[in-house]
Amino acid sequence: MTTMADRLLDAMTRFAARRYGGEAVSELEHALQCADLARDGNGDEELQLACLLHDVGRYAVDQVLVSDTTELTRAGTGARGHHEVGAELLGPWVPERVAWCVRVHADAKRYLCATEPEYLDRLSAASRHTLRLQGGVMSPGEAARFAEHRWLRDAVALRRWDDQAKVAGKTTRSLEDWAPLVRRFLQR
Ligand SMILES: [Fe+2]
């Protein structure tokens, strides 16, 4: 029987060489760098898992369902952001906090753009492009509401690691190294 863990690990392996929408690294390199940053930054296992899987909506799901893709395929009607589609895929399997961090990783970018003037300037061109597709910079009211969430710090941490996880040629742990963690959470 193929489990969700197998399905995700397989998708990550198959899309390993594919570029991460307009960035200098592949989807897999990006995921592995993000997970490493969480682990080296003392993120707990849930946060490490969220970092590894935060972009599953970009490669483990039919992109017709995704509205903020940088691919040339056209989004179908009813398509939503890759963060929402990804969080829904993971939702039945992972702790609520993991799925929430995945769901809000675009909102965390919109939040940081609203609260840190330099943040927007540091975003990659591709990330600035998708910012528009994801609703743009948060209004002060939206940012204040977002800031009250009990997992705000996790969402912001994931977002910063996400932004840093785009270094061409960086050495990381392999997907094999992460497979036991993925299986522990998603093989039930
Ligand atoms: Fe990402």
PDB file of C-alpha atoms in Angstrom, residues 19-152:
ATOM      1  CA  ARG A  19      13.514  24.634 -10.738  1.00  0.00           C
ATOM      2  CA  TYR A  20      11.745  26.352  -7.913  1.00  0.00           C
ATOM      3  CA  GLY A  21       9.653  28.991  -9.717  1.00  0.00           C
ATOM      4  CA  GLY A  22      12.234  31.426 -11.003  1.00  0.00           C
ATOM      5  CA  GLU A  23      14.780  30.718  -8.231  1.00  0.00           C
ATOM      6  CA  ALA A  24      18.352  29.418  -8.549  1.00  0.00           C
ATOM      7  CA  VAL A  25      17.579  26.129  -6.752  1.00  0.00           C
ATOM      8  CA  SER A  26      15.285  23.163  -7.454  1.00  0.00           C
ATOM      9  CA  GLU A  27      12.148  22.456  -5.454  1.00  0.00           C
ATOM     10  CA  LEU A  28      13.951  19.683  -3.608  1.00  0.00           C
ATOM     11  CA  GLU A  29      17.068  21.751  -2.841  1.00  0.00           C
ATOM     12  CA  HIS A  30      14.801  24.498  -1.525  1.00  0.00           C
ATOM     13  CA  ALA A  31      12.879  22.091   0.719  1.00  0.00           C
ATOM     14  CA  LEU A  32      16.079  20.494   2.058  1.00  0.00           C
ATOM     15  CA  GLN A  33      17.714  23.856   2.751  1.00  0.00           C
ATOM     16  CA  CYS A  34      14.595  25.114   4.515  1.00  0.00           C
ATOM     17  CA  ALA A  35      14.400  22.007   6.724  1.00  0.00           C
ATOM     18  CA  ASP A  36      18.119  22.244   7.550  1.00  0.00           C
ATOM     19  CA  LEU A  37      17.751  25.891   8.561  1.00  0.00           C
ATOM     20  CA  ALA A  38      14.899  24.929  10.900  1.00  0.00           C
ATOM     21  CA  ARG A  39      16.901  22.115  12.451  1.00  0.00           C
ATOM     22  CA  ASP A  40      20.073  24.171  12.813  1.00  0.00           C
ATOM     23  CA  GLY A  41      17.989  27.075  14.131  1.00  0.00           C
ATOM     24  CA  ASN A  42      16.579  24.884  16.917  1.00  0.00           C
ATOM     25  CA  GLY A  43      13.144  24.508  15.379  1.00  0.00           C
ATOM     26  CA  ASP A  44      11.377  21.462  16.866  1.00  0.00           C
ATOM     27  CA  GLU A  45      10.434  18.436  14.750  1.00  0.00           C
ATOM     28  CA  GLU A  46       7.013  19.789  13.840  1.00  0.00           C
ATOM     29  CA  LEU A  47       8.600  22.962  12.544  1.00  0.00           C
ATOM     30  CA  GLN A  48      11.293  21.012  10.685  1.00  0.00           C
ATOM     31  CA  LEU A  49       8.563  18.936   9.027  1.00  0.00           C
ATOM     32  CA  ALA A  50       6.582  22.064   8.126  1.00  0.00           C
ATOM     33  CA  CYS A  51       9.718  23.566   6.554  1.00  0.00           C
ATOM     34  CA  LEU A  52      10.493  20.417   4.564  1.00  0.00           C
ATOM     35  CA  LEU A  53       6.931  20.162   3.242  1.00  0.00           C
ATOM     36  CA  HIS A  54       5.806  23.801   3.069  1.00  0.00           C
ATOM     37  CA  ASP A  55       5.726  23.882  -0.735  1.00  0.00           C
ATOM     38  CA  VAL A  56       4.072  20.484  -1.414  1.00  0.00           C
ATOM     39  CA  GLY A  57       1.305  22.463  -3.114  1.00  0.00           C
ATOM     40  CA  ARG A  58       3.847  23.354  -5.787  1.00  0.00           C
ATOM     41  CA  TYR A  59       4.905  19.824  -6.745  1.00  0.00           C
ATOM     42  CA  ALA A  60       2.716  17.122  -5.149  1.00  0.00           C
ATOM     43  CA  VAL A  61      -0.584  18.494  -6.433  1.00  0.00           C
ATOM     44  CA  ASP A  62      -2.002  19.009  -9.940  1.00  0.00           C
ATOM     45  CA  GLN A  63      -0.998  22.608 -10.748  1.00  0.00           C
ATOM     46  CA  VAL A  64      -4.347  23.273 -12.427  1.00  0.00           C
ATOM     47  CA  LEU A  65      -5.604  23.596  -8.832  1.00  0.00           C
ATOM     48  CA  VAL A  66      -3.042  26.270  -7.996  1.00  0.00           C
ATOM     49  CA  SER A  67      -3.553  29.990  -8.633  1.00  0.00           C
ATOM     50  CA  ASP A  68      -0.161  31.466  -7.665  1.00  0.00           C
ATOM     51  CA  THR A  69       2.003  29.239  -9.837  1.00  0.00           C
ATOM     52  CA  THR A  70       4.885  30.690 -11.841  1.00  0.00           C
ATOM     53  CA  GLU A  71       4.593  27.816 -14.322  1.00  0.00           C
ATOM     54  CA  LEU A  72       3.191  28.437 -17.770  1.00  0.00           C
ATOM     55  CA  THR A  73       0.218  26.128 -17.170  1.00  0.00           C
ATOM     56  CA  ARG A  74      -2.984  28.057 -16.699  1.00  0.00           C
ATOM     57  CA  ALA A  75      -4.758  27.835 -13.349  1.00  0.00           C
ATOM     58  CA  GLY A  76      -8.198  26.204 -13.543  1.00  0.00           C
ATOM     59  CA  THR A  77     -11.351  27.776 -12.181  1.00  0.00           C
ATOM     60  CA  GLY A  78     -11.514  27.573  -8.406  1.00  0.00           C
ATOM     61  CA  ALA A  79      -7.723  27.337  -8.134  1.00  0.00           C
ATOM     62  CA  ARG A  80      -6.221  28.529  -4.848  1.00  0.00           C
ATOM     63  CA  GLY A  81      -2.801  29.426  -3.522  1.00  0.00           C
ATOM     64  CA  HIS A  82      -0.197  26.631  -3.331  1.00  0.00           C
ATOM     65  CA  HIS A  83      -0.018  27.174   0.444  1.00  0.00           C
ATOM     66  CA  GLU A  84      -3.738  26.416   0.877  1.00  0.00           C
ATOM     67  CA  VAL A  85      -3.756  23.437  -1.476  1.00  0.00           C
ATOM     68  CA  GLY A  86      -0.647  22.075   0.254  1.00  0.00           C
ATOM     69  CA  ALA A  87      -2.046  22.560   3.757  1.00  0.00           C
ATOM     70  CA  GLU A  88      -5.193  20.690   2.736  1.00  0.00           C
ATOM     71  CA  LEU A  89      -3.183  17.778   1.384  1.00  0.00           C
ATOM     72  CA  LEU A  90      -1.214  17.514   4.637  1.00  0.00           C
ATOM     73  CA  GLY A  91      -4.050  18.369   7.019  1.00  0.00           C
ATOM     74  CA  PRO A  92      -5.367  14.847   7.721  1.00  0.00           C
ATOM     75  CA  TRP A  93      -1.851  13.576   8.496  1.00  0.00           C
ATOM     76  CA  VAL A  94       0.098  16.165  10.413  1.00  0.00           C
ATOM     77  CA  PRO A  95      -0.426  18.066  13.683  1.00  0.00           C
ATOM     78  CA  GLU A  96      -2.631  21.149  13.316  1.00  0.00           C
ATOM     79  CA  ARG A  97       0.361  23.424  13.928  1.00  0.00           C
ATOM     80  CA  VAL A  98       2.263  21.946  10.963  1.00  0.00           C
ATOM     81  CA  ALA A  99      -0.663  22.359   8.555  1.00  0.00           C
ATOM     82  CA  TRP A 100      -1.288  25.891   9.837  1.00  0.00           C
ATOM     83  CA  CYS A 101       2.338  26.936   9.293  1.00  0.00           C
ATOM     84  CA  VAL A 102       2.127  25.614   5.719  1.00  0.00           C
ATOM     85  CA  ARG A 103      -1.209  27.346   5.145  1.00  0.00           C
ATOM     86  CA  VAL A 104       0.004  30.755   6.285  1.00  0.00           C
ATOM     87  CA  HIS A 105       3.489  30.829   4.775  1.00  0.00           C
ATOM     88  CA  ALA A 106       2.283  33.250   2.096  1.00  0.00           C
ATOM     89  CA  ASP A 107       0.400  35.299   4.702  1.00  0.00           C
ATOM     90  CA  ALA A 108       3.578  35.431   6.798  1.00  0.00           C
ATOM     91  CA  LYS A 109       5.306  37.060   3.833  1.00  0.00           C
ATOM     92  CA  ARG A 110       2.420  39.532   3.478  1.00  0.00           C
ATOM     93  CA  TYR A 111       2.702  40.196   7.231  1.00  0.00           C
ATOM     94  CA  LEU A 112       6.461  40.792   7.192  1.00  0.00           C
ATOM     95  CA  CYS A 113       6.110  43.142   4.218  1.00  0.00           C
ATOM     96  CA  ALA A 114       3.658  45.168   6.300  1.00  0.00           C
ATOM     97  CA  THR A 115       5.696  45.220   9.508  1.00  0.00           C
ATOM     98  CA  GLU A 116       9.336  45.357   8.335  1.00  0.00           C
ATOM     99  CA  PRO A 117      10.159  48.040   5.768  1.00  0.00           C
ATOM    100  CA  GLU A 118      13.367  46.323   4.614  1.00  0.00           C
ATOM    101  CA  TYR A 119      11.755  42.910   4.232  1.00  0.00           C
ATOM    102  CA  LEU A 120      10.042  43.678   0.920  1.00  0.00           C
ATOM    103  CA  ASP A 121      13.303  44.998  -0.573  1.00  0.00           C
ATOM    104  CA  ARG A 122      15.104  41.776   0.266  1.00  0.00           C
ATOM    105  CA  LEU A 123      12.523  39.475  -1.360  1.00  0.00           C
ATOM    106  CA  SER A 124      13.567  37.690  -4.534  1.00  0.00           C
ATOM    107  CA  ALA A 125      11.965  38.870  -7.773  1.00  0.00           C
ATOM    108  CA  ALA A 126       9.928  35.657  -8.046  1.00  0.00           C
ATOM    109  CA  SER A 127       8.684  36.032  -4.478  1.00  0.00           C
ATOM    110  CA  ARG A 128       7.691  39.632  -5.125  1.00  0.00           C
ATOM    111  CA  HIS A 129       5.791  38.500  -8.207  1.00  0.00           C
ATOM    112  CA  THR A 130       3.799  35.852  -6.304  1.00  0.00           C
ATOM    113  CA  LEU A 131       3.173  38.345  -3.464  1.00  0.00           C
ATOM    114  CA  ARG A 132       0.754  40.097  -5.799  1.00  0.00           C
ATOM    115  CA  LEU A 133      -1.013  36.833  -6.638  1.00  0.00           C
ATOM    116  CA  GLN A 134      -1.253  36.089  -2.902  1.00  0.00           C
ATOM    117  CA  GLY A 135      -3.056  39.292  -1.920  1.00  0.00           C
ATOM    118  CA  GLY A 136      -0.215  41.816  -1.605  1.00  0.00           C
ATOM    119  CA  VAL A 137       1.066  43.516   1.549  1.00  0.00           C
ATOM    120  CA  MET A 138      -1.234  43.114   4.592  1.00  0.00           C
ATOM    121  CA  SER A 139      -3.212  46.132   5.742  1.00  0.00           C
ATOM    122  CA  PRO A 140      -2.412  47.346   9.305  1.00  0.00           C
ATOM    123  CA  GLY A 141      -5.643  45.740  10.534  1.00  0.00           C
ATOM    124  CA  GLU A 142      -4.872  42.388   8.921  1.00  0.00           C
ATOM    125  CA  ALA A 143      -1.315  42.472  10.295  1.00  0.00           C
ATOM    126  CA  ALA A 144      -2.553  43.234  13.822  1.00  0.00           C
ATOM    127  CA  ARG A 145      -4.971  40.280  13.692  1.00  0.00           C
ATOM    128  CA  PHE A 146      -2.300  37.963  12.317  1.00  0.00           C
ATOM    129  CA  ALA A 147       0.125  39.034  15.070  1.00  0.00           C
ATOM    130  CA  GLU A 148      -2.263  37.753  17.745  1.00  0.00           C
ATOM    131  CA  HIS A 149      -2.099  34.150  16.600  1.00  0.00           C
ATOM    132  CA  ARG A 150      -0.544  31.728  19.087  1.00  0.00           C
ATOM    133  CA  TRP A 151       1.744  30.299  16.402  1.00  0.00           C
ATOM    134  CA  LEU A 152       2.841  33.639  14.913  1.00  0.00           C
TER     135      LEU A 152
END
